[in-house]
Structure formats: structure tokens, C-alpha cells
Short mmCIF file of C-alpha atoms in Angstrom, two decimals:
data_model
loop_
_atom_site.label_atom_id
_atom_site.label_comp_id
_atom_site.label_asym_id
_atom_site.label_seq_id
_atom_site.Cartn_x
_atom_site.Cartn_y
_atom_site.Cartn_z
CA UNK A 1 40.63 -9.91 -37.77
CA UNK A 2 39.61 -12.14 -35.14
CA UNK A 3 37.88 -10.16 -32.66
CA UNK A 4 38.41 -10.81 -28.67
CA UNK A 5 35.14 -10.08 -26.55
CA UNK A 6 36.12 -9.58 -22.71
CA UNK A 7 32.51 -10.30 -21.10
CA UNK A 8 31.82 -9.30 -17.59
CA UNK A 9 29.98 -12.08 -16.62
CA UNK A 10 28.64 -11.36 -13.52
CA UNK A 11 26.84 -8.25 -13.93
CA UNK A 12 22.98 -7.46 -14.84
CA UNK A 13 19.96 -8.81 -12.59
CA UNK A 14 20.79 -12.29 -13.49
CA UNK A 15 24.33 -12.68 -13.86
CA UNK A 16 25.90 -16.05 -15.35
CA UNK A 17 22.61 -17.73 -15.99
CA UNK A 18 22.29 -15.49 -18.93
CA UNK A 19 25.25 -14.05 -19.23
CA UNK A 20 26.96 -17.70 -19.85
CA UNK A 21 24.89 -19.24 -22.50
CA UNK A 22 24.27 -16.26 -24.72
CA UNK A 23 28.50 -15.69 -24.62
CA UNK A 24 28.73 -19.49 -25.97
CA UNK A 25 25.21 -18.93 -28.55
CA UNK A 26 27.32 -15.70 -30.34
CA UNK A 27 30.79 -17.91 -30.06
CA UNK A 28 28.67 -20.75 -31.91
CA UNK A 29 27.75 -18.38 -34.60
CA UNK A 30 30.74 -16.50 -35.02
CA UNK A 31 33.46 -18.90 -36.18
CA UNK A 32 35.71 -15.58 -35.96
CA UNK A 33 36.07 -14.66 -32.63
CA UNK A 34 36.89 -15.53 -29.27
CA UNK A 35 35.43 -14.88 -25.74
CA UNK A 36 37.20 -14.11 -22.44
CA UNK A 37 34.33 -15.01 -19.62
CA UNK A 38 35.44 -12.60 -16.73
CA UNK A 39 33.57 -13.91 -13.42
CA UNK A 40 33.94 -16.09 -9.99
CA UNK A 41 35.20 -19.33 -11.57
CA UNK A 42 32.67 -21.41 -9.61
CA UNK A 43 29.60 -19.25 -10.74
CA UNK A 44 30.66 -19.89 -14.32
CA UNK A 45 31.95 -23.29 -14.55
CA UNK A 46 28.35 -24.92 -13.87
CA UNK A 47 26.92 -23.40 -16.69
CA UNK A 48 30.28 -24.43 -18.85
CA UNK A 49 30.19 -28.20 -17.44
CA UNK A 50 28.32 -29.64 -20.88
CA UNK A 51 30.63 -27.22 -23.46
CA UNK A 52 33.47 -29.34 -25.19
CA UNK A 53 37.38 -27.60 -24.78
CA UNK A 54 37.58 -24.03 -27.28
CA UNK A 55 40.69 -22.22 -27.92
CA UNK A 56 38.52 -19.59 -28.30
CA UNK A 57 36.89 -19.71 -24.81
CA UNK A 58 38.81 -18.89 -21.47
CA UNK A 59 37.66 -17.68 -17.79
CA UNK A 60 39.15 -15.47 -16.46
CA UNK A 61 38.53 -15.25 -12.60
CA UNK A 62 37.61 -12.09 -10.19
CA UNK A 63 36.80 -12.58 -7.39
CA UNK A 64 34.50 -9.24 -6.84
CA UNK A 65 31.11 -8.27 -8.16
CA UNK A 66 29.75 -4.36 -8.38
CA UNK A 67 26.21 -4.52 -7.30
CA UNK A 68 23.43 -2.74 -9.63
CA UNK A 69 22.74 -0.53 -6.53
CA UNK A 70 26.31 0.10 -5.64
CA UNK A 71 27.75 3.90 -5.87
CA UNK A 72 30.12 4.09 -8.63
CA UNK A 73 32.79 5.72 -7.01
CA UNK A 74 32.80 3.25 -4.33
CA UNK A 75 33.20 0.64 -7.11
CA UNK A 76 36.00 2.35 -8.62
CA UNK A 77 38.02 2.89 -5.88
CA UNK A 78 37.16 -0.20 -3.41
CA UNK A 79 36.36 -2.92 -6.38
CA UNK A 80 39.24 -3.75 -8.62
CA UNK A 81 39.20 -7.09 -9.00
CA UNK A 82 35.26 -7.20 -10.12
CA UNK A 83 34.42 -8.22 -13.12
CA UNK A 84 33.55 -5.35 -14.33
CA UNK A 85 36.71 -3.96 -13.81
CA UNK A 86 39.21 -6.81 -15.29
CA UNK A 87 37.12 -6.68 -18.25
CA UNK A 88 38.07 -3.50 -18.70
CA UNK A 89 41.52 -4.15 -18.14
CA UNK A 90 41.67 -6.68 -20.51
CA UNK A 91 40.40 -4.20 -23.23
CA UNK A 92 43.55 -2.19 -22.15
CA UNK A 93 45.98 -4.50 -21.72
CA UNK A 94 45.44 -5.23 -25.48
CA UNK A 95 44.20 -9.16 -24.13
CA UNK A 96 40.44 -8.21 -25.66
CA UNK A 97 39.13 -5.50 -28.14
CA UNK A 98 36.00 -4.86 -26.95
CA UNK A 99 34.10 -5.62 -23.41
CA UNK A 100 30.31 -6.38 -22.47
CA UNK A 101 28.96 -5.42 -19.27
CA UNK A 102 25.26 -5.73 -18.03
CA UNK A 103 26.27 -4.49 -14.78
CA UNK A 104 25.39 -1.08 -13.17
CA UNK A 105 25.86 1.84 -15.66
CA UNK A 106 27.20 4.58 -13.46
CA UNK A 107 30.28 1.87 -12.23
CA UNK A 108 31.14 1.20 -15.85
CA UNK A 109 30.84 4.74 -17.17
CA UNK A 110 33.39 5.61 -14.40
CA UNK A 111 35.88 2.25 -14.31
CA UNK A 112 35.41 2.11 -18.33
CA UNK A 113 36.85 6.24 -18.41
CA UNK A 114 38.96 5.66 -15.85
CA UNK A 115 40.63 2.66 -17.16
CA UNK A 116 40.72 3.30 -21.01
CA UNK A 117 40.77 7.09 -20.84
CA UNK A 118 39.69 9.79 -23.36
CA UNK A 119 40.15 9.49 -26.47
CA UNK A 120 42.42 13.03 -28.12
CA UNK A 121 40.30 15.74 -28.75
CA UNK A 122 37.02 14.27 -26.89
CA UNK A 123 36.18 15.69 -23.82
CA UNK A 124 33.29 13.39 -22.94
CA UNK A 125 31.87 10.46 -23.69
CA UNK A 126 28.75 9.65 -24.59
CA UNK A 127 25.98 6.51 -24.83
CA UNK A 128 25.02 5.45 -27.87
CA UNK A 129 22.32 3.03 -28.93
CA UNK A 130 20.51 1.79 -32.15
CA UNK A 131 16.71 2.78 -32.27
CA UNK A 132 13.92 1.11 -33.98
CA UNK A 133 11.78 3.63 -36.98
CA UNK A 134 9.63 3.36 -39.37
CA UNK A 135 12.54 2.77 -42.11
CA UNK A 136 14.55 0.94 -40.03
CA UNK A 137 16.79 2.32 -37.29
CA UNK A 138 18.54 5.39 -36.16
CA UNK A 139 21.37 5.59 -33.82
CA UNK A 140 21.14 8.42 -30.71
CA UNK A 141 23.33 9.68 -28.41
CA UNK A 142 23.78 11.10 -25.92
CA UNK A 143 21.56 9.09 -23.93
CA UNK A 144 22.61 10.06 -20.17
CA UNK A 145 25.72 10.25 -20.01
CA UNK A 146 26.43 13.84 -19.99
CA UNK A 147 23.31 16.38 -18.62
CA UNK A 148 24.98 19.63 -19.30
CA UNK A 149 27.24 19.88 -22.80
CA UNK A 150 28.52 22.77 -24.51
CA UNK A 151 28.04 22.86 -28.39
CA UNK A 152 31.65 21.53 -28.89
CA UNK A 153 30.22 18.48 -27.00
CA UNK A 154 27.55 18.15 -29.29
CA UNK A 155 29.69 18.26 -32.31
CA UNK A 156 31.91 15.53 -30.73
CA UNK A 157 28.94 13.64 -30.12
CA UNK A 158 28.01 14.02 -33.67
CA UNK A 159 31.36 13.28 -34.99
CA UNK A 160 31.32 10.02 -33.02
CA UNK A 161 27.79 8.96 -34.22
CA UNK A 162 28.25 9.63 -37.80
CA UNK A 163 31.81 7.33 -37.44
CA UNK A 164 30.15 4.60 -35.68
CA UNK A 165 27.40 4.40 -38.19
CA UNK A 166 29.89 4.40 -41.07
CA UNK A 167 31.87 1.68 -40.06
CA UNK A 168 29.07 -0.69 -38.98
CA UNK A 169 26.64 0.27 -41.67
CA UNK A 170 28.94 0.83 -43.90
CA UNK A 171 27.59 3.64 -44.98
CA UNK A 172 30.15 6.63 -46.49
CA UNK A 173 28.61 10.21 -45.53
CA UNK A 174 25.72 8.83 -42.79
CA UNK A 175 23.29 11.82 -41.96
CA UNK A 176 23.21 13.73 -38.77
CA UNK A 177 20.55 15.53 -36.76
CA UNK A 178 20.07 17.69 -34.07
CA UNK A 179 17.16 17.21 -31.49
CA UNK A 180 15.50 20.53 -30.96
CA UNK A 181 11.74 21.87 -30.70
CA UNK A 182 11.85 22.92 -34.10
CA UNK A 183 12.93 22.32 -37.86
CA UNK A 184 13.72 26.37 -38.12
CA UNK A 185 17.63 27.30 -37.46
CA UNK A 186 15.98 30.05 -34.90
CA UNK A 187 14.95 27.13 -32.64
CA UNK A 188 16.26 25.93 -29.41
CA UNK A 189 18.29 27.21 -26.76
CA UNK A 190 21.32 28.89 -27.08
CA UNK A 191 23.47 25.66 -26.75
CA UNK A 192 21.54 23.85 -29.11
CA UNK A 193 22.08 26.72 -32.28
CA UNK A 194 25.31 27.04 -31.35
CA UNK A 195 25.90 23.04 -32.22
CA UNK A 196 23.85 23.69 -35.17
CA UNK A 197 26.56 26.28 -36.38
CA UNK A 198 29.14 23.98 -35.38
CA UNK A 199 27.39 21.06 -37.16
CA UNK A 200 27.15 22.83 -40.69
CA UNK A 201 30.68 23.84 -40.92
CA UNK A 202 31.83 20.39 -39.60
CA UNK A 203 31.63 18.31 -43.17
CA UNK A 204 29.63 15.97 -41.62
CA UNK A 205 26.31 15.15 -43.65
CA UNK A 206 24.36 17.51 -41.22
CA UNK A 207 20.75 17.81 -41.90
CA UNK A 208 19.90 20.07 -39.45
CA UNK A 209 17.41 19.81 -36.66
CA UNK A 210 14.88 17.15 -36.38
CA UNK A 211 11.99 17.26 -34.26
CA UNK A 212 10.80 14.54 -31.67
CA UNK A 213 8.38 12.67 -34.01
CA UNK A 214 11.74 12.71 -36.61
CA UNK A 215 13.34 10.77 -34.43
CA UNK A 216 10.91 7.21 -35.67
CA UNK A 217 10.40 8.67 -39.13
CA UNK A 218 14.10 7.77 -39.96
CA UNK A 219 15.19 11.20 -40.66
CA UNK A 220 18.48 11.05 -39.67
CA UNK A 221 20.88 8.33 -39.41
CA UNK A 222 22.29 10.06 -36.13
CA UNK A 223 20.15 11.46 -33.69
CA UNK A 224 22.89 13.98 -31.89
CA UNK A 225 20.93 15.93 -28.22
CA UNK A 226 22.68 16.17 -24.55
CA UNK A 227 22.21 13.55 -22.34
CA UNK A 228 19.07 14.62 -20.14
CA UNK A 229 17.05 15.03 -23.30
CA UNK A 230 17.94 11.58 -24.86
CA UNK A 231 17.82 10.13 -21.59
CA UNK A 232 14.22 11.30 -21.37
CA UNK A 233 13.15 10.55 -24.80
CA UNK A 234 14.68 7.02 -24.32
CA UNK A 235 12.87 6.12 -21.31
CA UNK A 236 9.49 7.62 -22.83
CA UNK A 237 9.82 5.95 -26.14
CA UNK A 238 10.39 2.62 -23.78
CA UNK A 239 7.00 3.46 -21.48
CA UNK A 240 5.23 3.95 -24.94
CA UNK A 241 5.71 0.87 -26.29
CA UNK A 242 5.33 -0.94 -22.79
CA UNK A 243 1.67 0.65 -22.57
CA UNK A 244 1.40 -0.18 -26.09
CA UNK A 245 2.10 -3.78 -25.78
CA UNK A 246 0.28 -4.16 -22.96
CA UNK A 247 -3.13 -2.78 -24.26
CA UNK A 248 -2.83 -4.29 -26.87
CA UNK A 249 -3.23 -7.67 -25.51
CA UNK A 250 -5.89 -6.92 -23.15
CA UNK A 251 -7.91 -5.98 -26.39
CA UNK A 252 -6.92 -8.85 -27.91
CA UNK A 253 -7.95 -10.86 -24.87
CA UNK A 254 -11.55 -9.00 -24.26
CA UNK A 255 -13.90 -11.50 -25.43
CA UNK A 256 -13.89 -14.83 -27.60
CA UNK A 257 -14.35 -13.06 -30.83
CA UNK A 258 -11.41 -11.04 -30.23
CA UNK A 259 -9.32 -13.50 -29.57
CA UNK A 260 -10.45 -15.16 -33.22
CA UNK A 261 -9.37 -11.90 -34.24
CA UNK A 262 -5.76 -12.22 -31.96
CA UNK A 263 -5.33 -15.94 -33.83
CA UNK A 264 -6.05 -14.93 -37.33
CA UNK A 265 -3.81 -11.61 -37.03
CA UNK A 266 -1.00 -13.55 -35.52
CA UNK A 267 1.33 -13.89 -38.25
CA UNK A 268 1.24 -9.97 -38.77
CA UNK A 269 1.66 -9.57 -34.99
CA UNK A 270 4.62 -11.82 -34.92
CA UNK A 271 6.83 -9.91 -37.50
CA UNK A 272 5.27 -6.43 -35.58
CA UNK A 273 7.05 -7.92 -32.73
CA UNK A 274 9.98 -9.21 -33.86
CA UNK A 275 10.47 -5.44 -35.62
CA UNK A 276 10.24 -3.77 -32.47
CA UNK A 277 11.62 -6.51 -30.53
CA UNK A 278 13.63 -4.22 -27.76
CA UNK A 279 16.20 -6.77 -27.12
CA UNK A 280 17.27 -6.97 -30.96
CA UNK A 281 18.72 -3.29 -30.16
CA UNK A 282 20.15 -3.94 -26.68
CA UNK A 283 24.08 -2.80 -26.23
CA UNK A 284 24.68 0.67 -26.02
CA UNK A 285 28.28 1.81 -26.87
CA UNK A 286 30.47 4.38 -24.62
CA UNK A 287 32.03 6.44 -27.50
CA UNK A 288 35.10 8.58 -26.82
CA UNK A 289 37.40 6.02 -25.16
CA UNK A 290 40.31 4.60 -26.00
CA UNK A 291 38.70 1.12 -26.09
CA UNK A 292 35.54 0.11 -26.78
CA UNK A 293 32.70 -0.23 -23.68
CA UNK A 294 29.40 -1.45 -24.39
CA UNK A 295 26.32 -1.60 -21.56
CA UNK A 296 23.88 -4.40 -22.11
CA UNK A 297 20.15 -3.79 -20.19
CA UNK A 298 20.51 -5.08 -16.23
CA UNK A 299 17.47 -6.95 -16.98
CA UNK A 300 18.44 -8.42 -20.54
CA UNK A 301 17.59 -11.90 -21.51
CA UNK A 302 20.03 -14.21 -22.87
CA UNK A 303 19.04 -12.96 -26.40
CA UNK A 304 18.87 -9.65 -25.24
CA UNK A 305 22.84 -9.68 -24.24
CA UNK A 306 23.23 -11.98 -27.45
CA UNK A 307 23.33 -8.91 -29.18
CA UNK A 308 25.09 -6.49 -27.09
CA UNK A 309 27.45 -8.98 -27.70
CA UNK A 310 27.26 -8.49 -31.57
CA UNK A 311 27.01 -4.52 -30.76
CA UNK A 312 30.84 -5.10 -29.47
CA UNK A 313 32.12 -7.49 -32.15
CA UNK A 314 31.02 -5.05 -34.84
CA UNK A 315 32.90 -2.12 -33.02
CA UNK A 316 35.55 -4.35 -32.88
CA UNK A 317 35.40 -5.67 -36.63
CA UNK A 318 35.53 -2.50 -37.91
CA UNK A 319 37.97 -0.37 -36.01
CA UNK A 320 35.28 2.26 -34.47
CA UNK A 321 38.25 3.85 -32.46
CA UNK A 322 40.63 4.59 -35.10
CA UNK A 323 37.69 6.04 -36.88
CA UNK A 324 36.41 8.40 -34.41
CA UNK A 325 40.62 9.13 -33.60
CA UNK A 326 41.01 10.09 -37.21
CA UNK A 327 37.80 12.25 -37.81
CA UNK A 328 38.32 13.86 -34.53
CA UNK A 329 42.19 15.10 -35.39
CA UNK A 330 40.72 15.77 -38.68
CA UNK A 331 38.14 17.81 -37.29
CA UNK A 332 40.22 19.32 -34.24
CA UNK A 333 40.11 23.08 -34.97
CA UNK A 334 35.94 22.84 -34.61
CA UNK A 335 35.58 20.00 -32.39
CA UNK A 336 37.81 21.33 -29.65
CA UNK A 337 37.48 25.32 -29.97
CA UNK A 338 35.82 24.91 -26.24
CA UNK A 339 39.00 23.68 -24.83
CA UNK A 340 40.91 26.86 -24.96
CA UNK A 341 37.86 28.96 -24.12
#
């Protein structure tokens, strides 16, 4: 399969300048795929002026642009030539598999759902994002898309976790967890034990719940909560390492002896760095469409949206949709019993 990446490439806090050259980086690497630059032709041709002719590359104009700060509804209805939004289209004409977008998250949750549609049997859909441990990384959702969810949410969400994880990680029966305040089935609110029942009759790999500190021990390849919750342990787990960082190198920079210390531990620092390297798990994927969505950072780097890119290509390469379709219709007694209620 040679996947088709529709990249909006206007979006984000600094639009084609990153945008642009990480799109030709990944096409560089990836012999197998092409790229569909969605954008004001003038803004992108600059940045295209040294690149020999590809069959694989092709603008696509729009005139429009949705603004980080713009309402999303406003976007939806007044915007549709932005980029944002023929990217999107172009994942449902069939033109492109997958799209990219950097741009404001509320505008794509709403163009992306309103454009590609729901997915049978999913009543929501949810963010989902890789996340650093101590084994290696764990995949969470939902991480704000969706503030109140029933437990038939929660399953879906879990249900959509566990298939993205098995096609990309090719992993047959990936575990599942459920945030809560506690390991015990008694835990949580009445929402949360509720998925839990849902979760053990579901055939998943369900490991029941897992704790806040679980999350970076690795215990679960899918991290399944609502979206205020993950939303809130995102953005904490973010300040953490920010402060982290950051004090770090004003230790390392106190005196002359301790930045000796900063030089000789450099090598170790470098691959602690590279590890937790935020942008090497930027691209967060809108499960439960008909297509496949993913939201880079606004403020990514051109290696940052390098791999948001890849995050799409790999949805792409390995059929997430028809996945989550399948295990959802397979599922559909459990995973939709809140539809008739």
C-alpha cells in the first residue's frame, strides 16, 4: 500500500516554515508514500522552490486559514475552503488516507466529525496519543475530547485503543486499563465501575484499573479514562517534565564544578533526552471516524510534526479503521447497550 498523507499546511503557530520541510524530510524517508500539501499556493511554493519535480508531491491550494484562536463552529460553518478543511475532504473523497493538522484542535475535532462522520457503533470520538514510561510507551485516551462519558463510552474508547495498538505495534491481545483512584474493583465513581464491568466481559485483554503512577510504570498498553481526567493528567505530566527540565539545568549551571559535572554526564543526559524527547510522541489520533485525523502540537517543530506525520502513515499502513469497524460490530451488543437506553 502506498499511503497518501493530506497535510494541512497552514495550521500550528508557524505554519509552512515547518510544516513544509518536515512534509518533504518524511517523503525523503519513506520511498512509499505520497504527500498532498494543502495551503495558499504562494505560502508554500517558497519553501518548495529548491525541491526537484515528485509524483509523489502535489499542492493543493485553499485559499482560507482557521486561526488557533478562532471558535470552531465559526470555522466550520464560515471556513470551507481552509486548509484544514480540504484536507479533510481529501481524506473523504478517497484522494488521501490519512490527514495532518497542527491547526486549532476544537476546529478539527468539529470539521474532522463533521466531514468523515462516526464510525458504526461509536458514539464519540476520542484523542489518542503515545506516552513515554519507564518500559517504553503507553497509549491514552481520551485526552479531551469528551468531559462527560457514559461507561459504553469508555468501552468504545477501550475498544479503539487496544485496535490502534494492535495494528501499529503489532501486537495480538494489547492490554487495557482503566484510570481510577484505586487498584480495588470497589474504586471510583459510579461511571468508572460500570466501564470496569463492561471492560471484563468485553474480550479485550483488560487488566483492570491502574492508578496514576501506573500510568509511567508501563502497566498497561492502553490507558482508557474520560476526557477531563486525561486531559488533566496530560497537561500535568507535560508541567512535570517542563519544571523538571528546567531545574535541572539551573543545577547543572550553578557553579564551575557543576558544570564539569554537566560535561562529563552529557552522554547519559543526551539519551535521557532523546527518551523523553516530547516531540518523538507528537500526533495524537481522532479515533472513531470514518477516516483517519491526526492533531500535531500548535507549537511543534519541524521534527515535532515529522512524526505526527509518521503517527498518520502508520494508521494508514495498517488499516486502523477497518480494525476498530470490525471489533466494534464484533463487539456491538456491549459497546452500544447505551444507545437504546
Amino acid at each position: 500500500m502506498t499511503a497518501r498523507i493530506a497535510i494541512d499546511c497552514m495550521g500550528g503557530d508557524h505554519g509552512p516554515s515547518v510544516t513544509v520541510p518536515a512534509a518533504l524530510r518524511f517523503l525523503d524517508e519513506h520511498q512509499g508514500t505520497s504527500l498532498l500539501l494543502v495551503g495558499q499556493q504562494d505560502a508554500l511554493k517558497p519553501f518548495l522552490a529548491a525541491r526537484r519535480e515528485d509524483s509523489r508531491l502535489r499542492i493543493v491550494h485553499a485559499s482560507e486559514v482557521v486561526g488557533m484562536d478562532e471558535s470552531p463552529a465559526l470555522a466550520l460553518r464560515n471556513k470551507k475552503n481552509s486548509s484544514m478543511r480540504v484536507a479533510i475532504n481529501l481524506v473523504k473523497e478517497g484522494e488521501a488516507d490519512a490527514c495532518v493538522s497542527a491547526g486549532n484542535t476544537g476546529a478539527l475535532m468539529a470539521i474532522s466529525r463533521f466531514v468523515l462522520k462516526m464510525l458504526p457503533g461509536i458514539e464519540r470520538p476520542a484523542i489518542c496519543t503515545a506516552i513515554p514510561t519507564a518500559s517504553g510507551h503507553t497509549h491514552m485516551l481520551d485526552l479531551g475530547a469528551n468531559v462527560d462519558c457514559t461507561p459504553e463510552h469508555l468501552l468504545q474508547f477501550g475498544i479503539m485503543g487496544a485496535m490502534l495498538v494492535s495494528a501499529i505495534e503489532h501486537k495480538e491481545r494489547p492490554s487495557v486499563g482503566l484510570l481510577n483512584i484505586g487498584e480495588e474493583e470497589i474504586k471510583g465513581n459510579e461511571a468508572v465501575k460500570a466501564a470496569a464491568e463492561l471492560l471484563r466481559g468485553s474480550g479485550l485483554n483488560f487488566v483492570g484499573n491502574v492508578e496514576g503512577d501506573g500510568i509511567y510504570k508501563g502497566e498497561a498498553d492502553v490507558i482508557v479514562c474520560d476526557g477531563f481526567v486525561g486531559n488533566v493528567a496530560l497537561k500535568t505530566s507535560e508541567g512535570l517534565a517542563q519544571m523538571l527540565a528546567s531545574s535541572l539545568k539551573a543545577e547543572f549551571t550553578r557553579s564551575w564544578l557543576t558544570r564539569l559535572a554537566a560535561l562529563i554526564a552529557m552522554p547519559v543526559l543526551n539519551r535521557f533526552k532523546k527518551r523523553f524527547d516530547h516531540r518523538r510522541y507528537n500526533g495524537a489520533v481522532l479515533l472513531g471516524l470514518k477516516g483517519i485525523s491526526v492533531k500535531s502540537h500548535g507549537s511543534a517543530d519541524s521534527l515535532a510534526f515529522g512524526f505526527a506525520i509518521a503517527r498518520a502513515w502508520e494508521a494508514a499502513e495498517n488499516r486502523v479503521i477497518e480494525r476498530i469497524a470490525a471489533k466494534i460490530q464484533e463487539s456491538a451488543p456491549a459497546a452500544t447497550a447505551g444507545e437504546t437506553t
